[in-house]
């Protein structure tokens, strides 16, 4: 199965930009951001190969200005650009001079693509790079028949570099965010036999294309894990390690905090106890994880009015959440050849883990489905989906739907039961109905049932959803 399942929209967007270069004879500037390991570089490389035009792919290094320029010279000299031969043995002392030379010889009839991958690396040791690129764009590149594609995994820095105070503000002609693959795409890549199986596999490999593609066609969960965790050097074992090492090179406290959240702690006090990070240091670490790294989601009780306290924190990416729960704490067992212990632990705890891990995925799927006006009206006009819990967690509701992010009333409440074979029962719906009085604004809310194994007859729900309906949201 192709790694580019689920990437048709992104490939089409890049193709449209290249078409505009051909039509106008001038440049286009794509600014591409996305989490590490979601396949940005592979996507752009695939686009370059499919486009059948001359291109240069420059992998930016974390090195000094002089060394980075030398690497650019090497990349151009090894590329298919018309200027390649002129770069052999050449040297440049400025980005503007090098980039102007790189686009020599391109024409409207033969446009070119220039890719700068991991662009934020160039700004770490060279604070003037953004201004240099802006001047080169304004003076030369903008009028050349090229497609410039700048790629970065540091999402926050990529946002800053095109922000209002940046020299590059207003220069990109298209901004693209490359998200992890959807559950539906993961299901297709892993040859899942059902929608329920597609969700299971998504909860293990997340939206990472290379991990999804490593799932053998006929393998079940145990077979996949036995191979994926055969030692501590497999891609499944090392991808999260590399992400953590890159993201938390200088923020070790944030790493301790995300490990506590990955273990299953979601409340502020319990995160503090497990991580050992306290006070303002914990507040700062959580802010880094939520706002800067976007590796952790912070949710508040969703009701009418919404709760302003008792935030819950969860690891946003399914694969990293799975890895932090089952693999990271036991990497030493993989190192000494006891992957069987890790696999047995996963299989033992999988059902309970899956029941919680699927909840944010279900909420996202429902919110996508509610873009359908007919369904939205059927469910009381709801467009947004969250969850609700009392501060002491004595009462929790998996699904709360409303018409606005800060609603004046609750349209529906719902229950998620993601058991293997046991359908959602009427007694569980009666329990849900009894929670209407606890959720602010939900006195007349409709009742929803979401179940992996279906529902029993005479359930009393206003709407039911199973894996197939939810997967269709993507």
CSV table of C-alpha atoms in Angstrom, one decimal:
chain,number,residue,atom,x,y,z
A,1,UNK,CA,0.0,0.0,0.0
A,2,UNK,CA,1.3,3.4,-0.9
A,3,UNK,CA,2.6,5.7,1.9
A,4,UNK,CA,0.6,8.5,0.1
A,5,UNK,CA,-2.8,7.2,0.8
A,6,UNK,CA,-4.7,10.1,2.4
A,7,UNK,CA,-2.3,12.7,0.9
A,8,UNK,CA,-4.2,13.4,-2.3
A,9,UNK,CA,-5.3,16.8,-1.1
A,10,UNK,CA,-1.7,17.8,-0.2
A,11,UNK,CA,-0.3,16.5,-3.5
A,12,UNK,CA,-3.0,18.3,-5.4
A,13,UNK,CA,-2.3,21.6,-3.5
A,14,UNK,CA,1.4,21.4,-4.4
A,15,UNK,CA,0.5,20.6,-8.0
A,16,UNK,CA,-1.8,23.7,-8.2
A,17,UNK,CA,1.0,25.9,-7.1
A,18,UNK,CA,3.3,24.5,-9.7
A,19,UNK,CA,0.6,25.1,-12.4
A,20,UNK,CA,0.4,28.7,-11.3
A,21,UNK,CA,4.1,29.0,-11.8
A,22,UNK,CA,3.7,27.7,-15.4
A,23,UNK,CA,0.8,30.0,-16.1
A,24,UNK,CA,2.3,33.2,-14.7
A,25,UNK,CA,6.0,32.7,-15.3
A,26,UNK,CA,6.6,34.0,-11.7
A,27,UNK,CA,7.3,32.3,-8.4
A,28,UNK,CA,5.1,30.7,-5.8
A,29,UNK,CA,6.1,30.2,-2.2
A,30,UNK,CA,4.7,27.3,-0.2
A,31,UNK,CA,5.2,27.3,3.6
A,32,UNK,CA,4.7,23.8,5.0
A,33,UNK,CA,4.6,22.9,8.7
A,34,UNK,CA,3.7,19.7,10.5
A,35,UNK,CA,4.7,17.4,13.4
A,36,UNK,CA,7.9,15.4,13.2
A,37,UNK,CA,7.7,12.1,11.4
A,38,UNK,CA,4.3,12.7,9.7
A,39,UNK,CA,5.9,12.3,6.3
A,40,UNK,CA,6.4,15.9,5.1
A,41,UNK,CA,9.8,15.2,3.5
A,42,UNK,CA,8.6,12.1,1.8
A,43,UNK,CA,5.5,13.9,0.6
A,44,UNK,CA,7.5,16.7,-1.0
A,45,UNK,CA,10.0,14.3,-2.5
A,46,UNK,CA,7.1,12.3,-4.0
A,47,UNK,CA,5.7,15.5,-5.4
A,48,UNK,CA,9.1,16.5,-7.0
A,49,UNK,CA,9.4,13.0,-8.5
A,50,UNK,CA,5.9,13.1,-9.9
A,51,UNK,CA,6.2,16.7,-11.3
A,52,UNK,CA,8.9,15.7,-13.8
A,53,UNK,CA,10.5,19.2,-13.5
A,54,UNK,CA,14.0,20.2,-12.5
A,55,UNK,CA,14.4,20.5,-8.7
A,56,UNK,CA,16.8,20.8,-5.8
A,57,UNK,CA,16.1,19.3,-2.4
A,58,UNK,CA,18.1,21.0,0.3
A,59,UNK,CA,18.1,19.4,3.8
A,60,UNK,CA,19.0,22.2,6.1
A,61,UNK,CA,21.6,21.3,8.8
A,62,UNK,CA,22.0,22.5,12.4
A,63,UNK,CA,25.3,24.1,11.6
A,64,UNK,CA,26.9,27.5,11.3
A,65,UNK,CA,26.0,29.9,8.4
A,66,UNK,CA,29.2,29.0,6.5
A,67,UNK,CA,28.6,25.3,6.8
A,68,UNK,CA,24.9,25.6,5.9
A,69,UNK,CA,25.8,27.6,2.8
A,70,UNK,CA,28.4,24.9,1.8
A,71,UNK,CA,25.7,22.3,2.2
A,72,UNK,CA,23.4,24.3,-0.1
A,73,UNK,CA,26.2,24.5,-2.7
A,74,UNK,CA,26.5,20.7,-2.6
A,75,UNK,CA,22.7,20.2,-2.8
A,76,UNK,CA,22.5,22.4,-5.9
A,77,UNK,CA,25.5,20.9,-7.6
A,78,UNK,CA,23.9,17.4,-7.2
A,79,UNK,CA,20.5,18.5,-8.3
A,80,UNK,CA,18.8,18.7,-11.7
A,81,UNK,CA,18.7,22.5,-11.7
A,82,UNK,CA,20.2,24.2,-14.8
A,83,UNK,CA,22.7,25.9,-12.5
A,84,UNK,CA,24.0,22.6,-11.1
A,85,UNK,CA,27.3,22.6,-13.0
A,86,UNK,CA,28.1,26.2,-12.1
A,87,UNK,CA,27.9,25.2,-8.4
A,88,UNK,CA,30.6,22.5,-8.6
A,89,UNK,CA,33.5,23.8,-6.6
A,90,UNK,CA,31.8,27.2,-6.0
A,91,UNK,CA,31.4,29.0,-2.7
A,92,UNK,CA,29.1,31.8,-1.5
A,93,UNK,CA,29.2,34.0,1.5
A,94,UNK,CA,25.6,35.1,1.5
A,95,UNK,CA,22.2,33.4,1.1
A,96,UNK,CA,21.0,36.0,-1.3
A,97,UNK,CA,23.9,35.5,-3.7
A,98,UNK,CA,23.6,31.7,-3.5
A,99,UNK,CA,19.8,31.6,-4.1
A,100,UNK,CA,20.0,34.1,-7.0
A,101,UNK,CA,22.7,31.8,-8.6
A,102,UNK,CA,20.6,28.7,-8.0
A,103,UNK,CA,17.7,29.9,-10.1
A,104,UNK,CA,19.8,30.9,-13.1
A,105,UNK,CA,18.6,29.2,-16.3
A,106,UNK,CA,15.1,28.4,-15.3
A,107,UNK,CA,12.3,29.5,-17.6
A,108,UNK,CA,8.5,29.6,-17.8
A,109,UNK,CA,8.6,26.6,-20.2
A,110,UNK,CA,10.9,24.8,-17.8
A,111,UNK,CA,10.2,25.9,-14.2
A,112,UNK,CA,11.9,24.4,-11.2
A,113,UNK,CA,11.2,23.5,-7.6
A,114,UNK,CA,13.5,24.5,-4.7
A,115,UNK,CA,12.9,22.7,-1.4
A,116,UNK,CA,14.4,23.9,1.9
A,117,UNK,CA,13.6,21.1,4.4
A,118,UNK,CA,13.7,21.8,8.2
A,119,UNK,CA,14.2,25.5,7.6
A,120,UNK,CA,14.0,26.4,11.4
A,121,UNK,CA,17.4,24.8,11.8
A,122,UNK,CA,18.9,27.6,9.7
A,123,UNK,CA,17.6,30.2,12.1
A,124,UNK,CA,19.0,28.6,15.3
A,125,UNK,CA,22.6,29.7,14.6
A,126,UNK,CA,21.9,32.4,12.0
A,127,UNK,CA,19.3,34.8,13.3
A,128,UNK,CA,19.5,36.9,10.1
A,129,UNK,CA,18.4,34.0,7.8
A,130,UNK,CA,14.7,35.0,7.7
A,131,UNK,CA,15.7,38.5,6.6
A,132,UNK,CA,18.1,37.2,4.0
A,133,UNK,CA,15.5,34.9,2.6
A,134,UNK,CA,13.0,37.8,2.5
A,135,UNK,CA,15.4,40.0,0.6
A,136,UNK,CA,16.3,37.2,-1.9
A,137,UNK,CA,12.6,36.6,-2.5
A,138,UNK,CA,11.7,40.3,-3.0
A,139,UNK,CA,14.6,41.1,-5.2
A,140,UNK,CA,15.0,38.0,-7.4
A,141,UNK,CA,13.1,34.8,-6.5
A,142,UNK,CA,9.6,36.3,-6.7
A,143,UNK,CA,10.1,37.0,-10.5
A,144,UNK,CA,11.6,33.6,-11.3
A,145,UNK,CA,9.6,30.7,-12.6
A,146,UNK,CA,10.2,28.6,-9.5
A,147,UNK,CA,8.2,26.9,-6.8
A,148,UNK,CA,9.9,27.5,-3.4
A,149,UNK,CA,8.8,25.0,-0.7
A,150,UNK,CA,10.0,25.6,2.8
A,151,UNK,CA,9.3,22.8,5.3
A,152,UNK,CA,9.6,22.7,9.1
A,153,UNK,CA,8.8,20.4,12.0
A,154,UNK,CA,9.1,23.0,14.7
A,155,UNK,CA,5.5,24.1,14.2
A,156,UNK,CA,5.7,27.0,16.7
A,157,UNK,CA,8.8,28.4,15.0
A,158,UNK,CA,7.3,28.0,11.5
A,159,UNK,CA,4.3,30.1,12.8
A,160,UNK,CA,6.6,32.7,14.2
A,161,UNK,CA,8.7,33.0,11.0
A,162,UNK,CA,5.7,34.1,9.0
A,163,UNK,CA,4.1,36.1,11.8
A,164,UNK,CA,3.4,39.8,11.7
A,165,UNK,CA,6.8,40.7,13.2
A,166,UNK,CA,8.8,38.5,10.9
A,167,UNK,CA,10.5,39.7,7.6
A,168,UNK,CA,8.8,36.8,5.9
A,169,UNK,CA,5.3,37.9,6.8
A,170,UNK,CA,3.1,38.0,3.8
A,171,UNK,CA,5.5,36.3,1.4
A,172,UNK,CA,4.2,32.7,1.2
A,173,UNK,CA,1.5,32.3,-1.4
A,174,UNK,CA,0.2,29.2,0.3
A,175,UNK,CA,0.5,27.9,3.8
A,176,UNK,CA,0.1,24.1,4.4
A,177,UNK,CA,-0.2,22.1,7.6
A,178,UNK,CA,0.5,18.4,7.2
A,179,UNK,CA,-1.4,16.5,9.8
A,180,UNK,CA,-0.9,12.9,10.8
A,181,UNK,CA,-2.9,10.4,8.7
A,182,UNK,CA,-6.5,9.9,9.6
A,183,UNK,CA,-7.9,6.7,11.0
A,184,UNK,CA,-9.5,5.9,7.6
A,185,UNK,CA,-6.1,6.3,5.8
A,186,UNK,CA,-4.4,4.2,8.4
A,187,UNK,CA,-7.1,1.5,8.0
A,188,UNK,CA,-6.4,1.4,4.2
A,189,UNK,CA,-2.6,1.3,4.6
A,190,UNK,CA,-2.7,-1.5,7.2
A,191,UNK,CA,-5.3,-3.5,5.2
A,192,UNK,CA,-7.8,-3.4,8.2
A,193,UNK,CA,-10.6,-5.8,7.6
A,194,UNK,CA,-13.2,-3.6,9.4
A,195,UNK,CA,-13.8,-0.1,10.6
A,196,UNK,CA,-13.3,-1.3,14.2
A,197,UNK,CA,-10.0,-2.8,13.3
A,198,UNK,CA,-9.0,0.5,11.5
A,199,UNK,CA,-9.5,2.4,14.8
A,200,UNK,CA,-7.5,-0.2,16.7
A,201,UNK,CA,-4.6,0.1,14.4
A,202,UNK,CA,-4.8,3.9,14.5
A,203,UNK,CA,-4.6,3.8,18.3
A,204,UNK,CA,-1.3,1.9,18.0
A,205,UNK,CA,0.6,3.5,15.1
A,206,UNK,CA,-1.1,6.9,15.1
A,207,UNK,CA,-1.0,8.9,11.9
A,208,UNK,CA,2.7,8.1,11.1
A,209,UNK,CA,2.9,6.8,7.5
A,210,UNK,CA,6.0,4.7,8.0
A,211,UNK,CA,4.7,2.9,11.0
A,212,UNK,CA,1.3,2.2,9.4
A,213,UNK,CA,3.1,0.9,6.3
A,214,UNK,CA,5.0,-1.6,8.5
A,215,UNK,CA,1.9,-3.5,9.4
A,216,UNK,CA,1.9,-6.8,7.5
A,217,UNK,CA,-1.2,-7.4,5.4
A,218,UNK,CA,-2.4,-10.5,7.3
A,219,UNK,CA,-1.1,-9.7,10.7
A,220,UNK,CA,-3.2,-9.3,13.8
A,221,UNK,CA,-2.4,-7.1,16.8
A,222,UNK,CA,-0.2,-9.7,18.6
A,223,UNK,CA,1.7,-10.6,15.4
A,224,UNK,CA,2.4,-7.0,14.5
A,225,UNK,CA,3.6,-6.1,18.0
A,226,UNK,CA,5.9,-9.2,18.2
A,227,UNK,CA,7.7,-8.0,15.0
A,228,UNK,CA,7.5,-4.2,15.7
A,229,UNK,CA,9.0,-4.7,19.2
A,230,UNK,CA,11.4,-7.5,18.5
A,231,UNK,CA,14.2,-5.3,19.8
A,232,UNK,CA,14.9,-1.8,20.9
A,233,UNK,CA,16.1,-0.7,17.4
A,234,UNK,CA,12.9,-1.1,15.4
A,235,UNK,CA,11.2,1.9,13.9
A,236,UNK,CA,8.3,1.4,16.2
A,237,UNK,CA,10.6,1.5,19.2
A,238,UNK,CA,12.8,4.3,18.1
A,239,UNK,CA,10.4,6.8,16.4
A,240,UNK,CA,9.1,8.1,19.7
A,241,UNK,CA,12.5,8.2,21.2
A,242,UNK,CA,13.7,10.4,18.3
A,243,UNK,CA,10.8,12.7,18.6
A,244,UNK,CA,11.3,13.1,22.3
A,245,UNK,CA,15.0,13.7,22.0
A,246,UNK,CA,14.4,16.3,19.3
A,247,UNK,CA,11.5,18.1,21.0
A,248,UNK,CA,12.9,18.1,24.5
A,249,UNK,CA,16.6,18.7,23.9
A,250,UNK,CA,16.5,21.7,26.2
A,251,UNK,CA,13.3,21.2,28.1
A,252,UNK,CA,13.9,18.2,30.3
A,253,UNK,CA,11.1,19.1,32.7
A,254,UNK,CA,8.6,19.0,29.9
A,255,UNK,CA,9.7,15.5,29.1
A,256,UNK,CA,9.2,14.4,32.7
A,257,UNK,CA,5.7,15.9,32.5
A,258,UNK,CA,4.6,14.3,29.2
A,259,UNK,CA,5.9,10.9,30.6
A,260,UNK,CA,3.6,11.3,33.6
A,261,UNK,CA,0.6,12.2,31.3
A,262,UNK,CA,1.5,9.3,29.0
A,263,UNK,CA,1.3,7.0,32.0
A,264,UNK,CA,-2.3,8.0,32.4
A,265,UNK,CA,-2.3,10.9,34.8
A,266,UNK,CA,-4.6,13.7,33.5
A,267,UNK,CA,-5.2,16.0,36.5
A,268,UNK,CA,-2.8,18.7,37.5
A,269,UNK,CA,-2.2,17.4,41.0
A,270,UNK,CA,-1.5,13.8,39.9
A,271,UNK,CA,0.8,15.0,37.1
A,272,UNK,CA,2.7,16.9,39.7
A,273,UNK,CA,3.0,13.9,42.0
A,274,UNK,CA,4.2,11.5,39.3
A,275,UNK,CA,6.5,13.8,37.5
A,276,UNK,CA,8.0,15.6,40.5
A,277,UNK,CA,7.7,18.9,38.7
A,278,UNK,CA,5.9,21.5,40.8
A,279,UNK,CA,4.6,25.1,40.9
A,280,UNK,CA,5.5,27.5,38.1
A,281,UNK,CA,7.9,25.0,36.6
A,282,UNK,CA,5.0,22.6,36.1
A,283,UNK,CA,2.8,25.4,34.7
A,284,UNK,CA,5.6,26.4,32.2
A,285,UNK,CA,6.2,22.8,31.2
A,286,UNK,CA,2.5,22.2,30.5
A,287,UNK,CA,2.3,25.4,28.5
A,288,UNK,CA,5.3,24.2,26.4
A,289,UNK,CA,3.6,20.8,25.8
A,290,UNK,CA,0.2,22.3,24.9
A,291,UNK,CA,1.0,25.5,23.1
A,292,UNK,CA,4.5,25.3,21.8
A,293,UNK,CA,4.9,21.6,21.1
A,294,UNK,CA,1.2,20.7,20.7
A,295,UNK,CA,2.0,17.2,21.9
A,296,UNK,CA,-0.6,17.5,24.8
A,297,UNK,CA,-4.2,18.4,24.7
A,298,UNK,CA,-5.7,20.5,27.5
A,299,UNK,CA,-9.5,20.1,27.9
A,300,UNK,CA,-12.0,21.7,30.2
A,301,UNK,CA,-15.5,20.4,31.2
A,302,UNK,CA,-17.8,21.2,28.3
A,303,UNK,CA,-21.2,22.3,29.4
A,304,UNK,CA,-23.5,25.4,29.6
A,305,UNK,CA,-21.7,27.3,31.0
A,306,UNK,CA,-18.4,25.6,30.4
A,307,UNK,CA,-16.2,24.7,33.4
A,308,UNK,CA,-13.2,27.0,33.8
A,309,UNK,CA,-11.3,24.7,36.2
A,310,UNK,CA,-10.4,21.1,36.6
A,311,UNK,CA,-8.5,20.8,33.3
A,312,UNK,CA,-7.6,17.4,31.9
A,313,UNK,CA,-4.4,16.7,30.0
A,314,UNK,CA,-3.9,13.9,27.5
A,315,UNK,CA,-1.2,13.1,25.0
A,316,UNK,CA,-2.5,14.3,21.6
A,317,UNK,CA,-1.0,11.7,19.3
A,318,UNK,CA,-2.2,8.1,19.6
A,319,UNK,CA,1.1,6.5,18.8
A,320,UNK,CA,3.1,8.6,21.3
A,321,UNK,CA,0.4,8.0,23.9
A,322,UNK,CA,0.7,4.2,23.2
A,323,UNK,CA,4.5,4.3,23.3
A,324,UNK,CA,4.6,6.3,26.6
A,325,UNK,CA,2.2,3.9,28.2
A,326,UNK,CA,3.6,0.6,27.0
A,327,UNK,CA,7.0,0.8,25.3
A,328,UNK,CA,9.0,3.7,26.8
A,329,UNK,CA,8.9,2.6,30.4
A,330,UNK,CA,10.0,-0.9,29.4
A,331,UNK,CA,12.6,-0.2,26.7
A,332,UNK,CA,15.2,-2.1,28.8
A,333,UNK,CA,13.2,-5.3,28.3
A,334,UNK,CA,13.4,-4.9,24.6
A,335,UNK,CA,17.2,-4.3,24.9
A,336,UNK,CA,17.7,-7.6,26.8
A,337,UNK,CA,15.6,-9.6,24.4
A,338,UNK,CA,12.4,-9.9,26.4
A,339,UNK,CA,10.0,-8.3,24.0
A,340,UNK,CA,7.6,-11.1,25.0
A,341,UNK,CA,7.1,-9.4,28.3
A,342,UNK,CA,6.2,-6.1,26.7
A,343,UNK,CA,3.8,-7.7,24.2
A,344,UNK,CA,2.0,-9.8,26.9
A,345,UNK,CA,1.6,-6.6,29.0
A,346,UNK,CA,0.1,-4.8,26.1
A,347,UNK,CA,-2.3,-7.6,25.3
A,348,UNK,CA,-3.4,-7.9,28.9
A,349,UNK,CA,-4.1,-4.2,29.3
A,350,UNK,CA,-5.2,-3.4,25.8
A,351,UNK,CA,-9.0,-3.5,26.3
A,352,UNK,CA,-9.0,-1.1,29.2
A,353,UNK,CA,-6.4,1.2,27.5
A,354,UNK,CA,-8.3,1.3,24.2
A,355,UNK,CA,-11.6,2.2,26.0
A,356,UNK,CA,-10.0,5.5,27.1
A,357,UNK,CA,-7.6,6.2,24.2
A,358,UNK,CA,-10.5,6.0,21.6
A,359,UNK,CA,-12.5,8.7,23.3
A,360,UNK,CA,-10.8,11.8,21.8
A,361,UNK,CA,-10.9,10.1,18.4
A,362,UNK,CA,-14.7,9.4,18.7
A,363,UNK,CA,-15.2,13.1,19.7
A,364,UNK,CA,-13.3,14.3,16.7
A,365,UNK,CA,-15.2,11.9,14.4
A,366,UNK,CA,-18.6,13.1,15.7
A,367,UNK,CA,-17.7,16.7,15.4
A,368,UNK,CA,-16.7,16.1,11.7
A,369,UNK,CA,-20.0,14.3,11.1
A,370,UNK,CA,-21.9,17.2,12.6
A,371,UNK,CA,-20.8,19.4,9.7
A,372,UNK,CA,-23.8,17.7,8.0
A,373,UNK,CA,-26.6,20.1,8.7
A,374,UNK,CA,-29.2,17.4,8.6
A,375,UNK,CA,-27.4,15.4,11.3
A,376,UNK,CA,-26.7,18.5,13.3
A,377,UNK,CA,-30.3,19.5,13.4
A,378,UNK,CA,-31.4,16.0,14.3
A,379,UNK,CA,-29.0,16.2,17.3
A,380,UNK,CA,-30.4,19.5,18.5
A,381,UNK,CA,-28.2,21.8,16.4
A,382,UNK,CA,-25.0,20.6,17.9
A,383,UNK,CA,-21.7,21.4,16.0
A,384,UNK,CA,-19.1,21.0,18.8
A,385,UNK,CA,-18.3,18.0,20.9
A,386,UNK,CA,-16.5,17.7,24.2
A,387,UNK,CA,-16.8,15.9,27.5
A,388,UNK,CA,-17.8,16.8,31.0
A,389,UNK,CA,-16.7,15.8,34.5
A,390,UNK,CA,-17.3,17.0,38.0
A,391,UNK,CA,-14.3,18.4,39.7
A,392,UNK,CA,-14.1,15.4,42.0
A,393,UNK,CA,-14.6,13.0,39.0
A,394,UNK,CA,-17.5,11.4,40.8
A,395,UNK,CA,-19.6,12.1,37.6
A,396,UNK,CA,-18.2,12.0,34.1
A,397,UNK,CA,-19.9,12.1,30.7
A,398,UNK,CA,-18.0,10.9,27.6
A,399,UNK,CA,-19.8,13.1,25.0
A,400,UNK,CA,-21.4,16.5,25.3
A,401,UNK,CA,-22.6,18.3,22.2
A,402,UNK,CA,-23.6,21.9,21.8
A,403,UNK,CA,-24.0,24.6,19.1
A,404,UNK,CA,-21.0,26.8,20.2
A,405,UNK,CA,-17.6,26.5,21.9
A,406,UNK,CA,-19.2,28.3,24.9
A,407,UNK,CA,-22.8,27.2,24.7
A,408,UNK,CA,-25.9,28.4,26.4
A,409,UNK,CA,-27.5,25.0,26.3
A,410,UNK,CA,-26.4,21.4,25.8
A,411,UNK,CA,-27.9,19.6,22.8
A,412,UNK,CA,-26.9,16.0,23.7
A,413,UNK,CA,-24.9,13.9,26.1
A,414,UNK,CA,-23.5,10.5,25.2
A,415,UNK,CA,-21.7,7.4,26.3
A,416,UNK,CA,-18.8,5.6,24.6
A,417,UNK,CA,-18.5,1.8,25.2
A,418,UNK,CA,-15.7,0.4,23.0
A,419,UNK,CA,-15.8,-3.2,24.2
A,420,UNK,CA,-14.8,-6.1,21.9
A,421,UNK,CA,-18.0,-8.1,21.8
A,422,UNK,CA,-20.4,-6.7,24.4
A,423,UNK,CA,-23.0,-4.3,23.1
A,424,UNK,CA,-24.0,-1.1,24.9
A,425,UNK,CA,-26.9,-2.1,27.3
A,426,UNK,CA,-30.1,-0.3,28.2
A,427,UNK,CA,-29.0,-0.1,31.8
A,428,UNK,CA,-26.0,2.0,30.7
A,429,UNK,CA,-28.3,4.3,28.8
A,430,UNK,CA,-30.5,4.7,31.9
A,431,UNK,CA,-27.3,5.6,33.9
A,432,UNK,CA,-26.5,8.2,31.2
A,433,UNK,CA,-30.0,9.7,31.3
A,434,UNK,CA,-29.6,10.1,35.0
A,435,UNK,CA,-26.5,12.3,34.4
A,436,UNK,CA,-28.6,14.9,32.6
A,437,UNK,CA,-29.3,16.6,35.9
A,438,UNK,CA,-25.6,16.8,36.8
A,439,UNK,CA,-24.4,18.4,33.5
A,440,UNK,CA,-25.1,22.2,33.4
A,441,UNK,CA,-27.6,23.0,30.6
A,442,UNK,CA,-28.4,19.4,29.8
A,443,UNK,CA,-31.8,19.1,31.4
A,444,UNK,CA,-33.5,18.3,28.0
A,445,UNK,CA,-30.5,17.0,26.1
A,446,UNK,CA,-30.8,14.1,23.7
A,447,UNK,CA,-29.0,10.8,24.4
A,448,UNK,CA,-26.3,9.3,22.2
A,449,UNK,CA,-24.8,5.9,22.2
A,450,UNK,CA,-21.4,5.1,20.7
A,451,UNK,CA,-20.4,1.4,20.8
A,452,UNK,CA,-17.8,-0.7,19.1
A,453,UNK,CA,-19.9,-3.9,19.3
A,454,UNK,CA,-23.3,-2.3,18.6
A,455,UNK,CA,-26.3,-1.7,20.9
A,456,UNK,CA,-29.0,-3.9,22.4
A,457,UNK,CA,-32.6,-3.5,21.3
A,458,UNK,CA,-34.9,-1.0,23.1
A,459,UNK,CA,-31.9,1.1,24.1
A,460,UNK,CA,-33.8,4.4,24.4
A,461,UNK,CA,-31.1,6.4,22.6
A,462,UNK,CA,-31.9,9.3,20.3
A,463,UNK,CA,-29.0,8.3,18.0
A,464,UNK,CA,-26.4,5.5,17.9
A,465,UNK,CA,-23.0,5.4,16.2
A,466,UNK,CA,-20.7,2.5,15.5
A,467,UNK,CA,-17.2,2.2,14.0
A,468,UNK,CA,-18.3,2.3,10.4
A,469,UNK,CA,-20.4,5.5,10.9
A,470,UNK,CA,-17.5,7.2,12.7
A,471,UNK,CA,-14.9,6.2,10.2
A,472,UNK,CA,-16.9,7.7,7.4
A,473,UNK,CA,-16.2,11.1,9.0
A,474,UNK,CA,-12.7,11.0,7.4
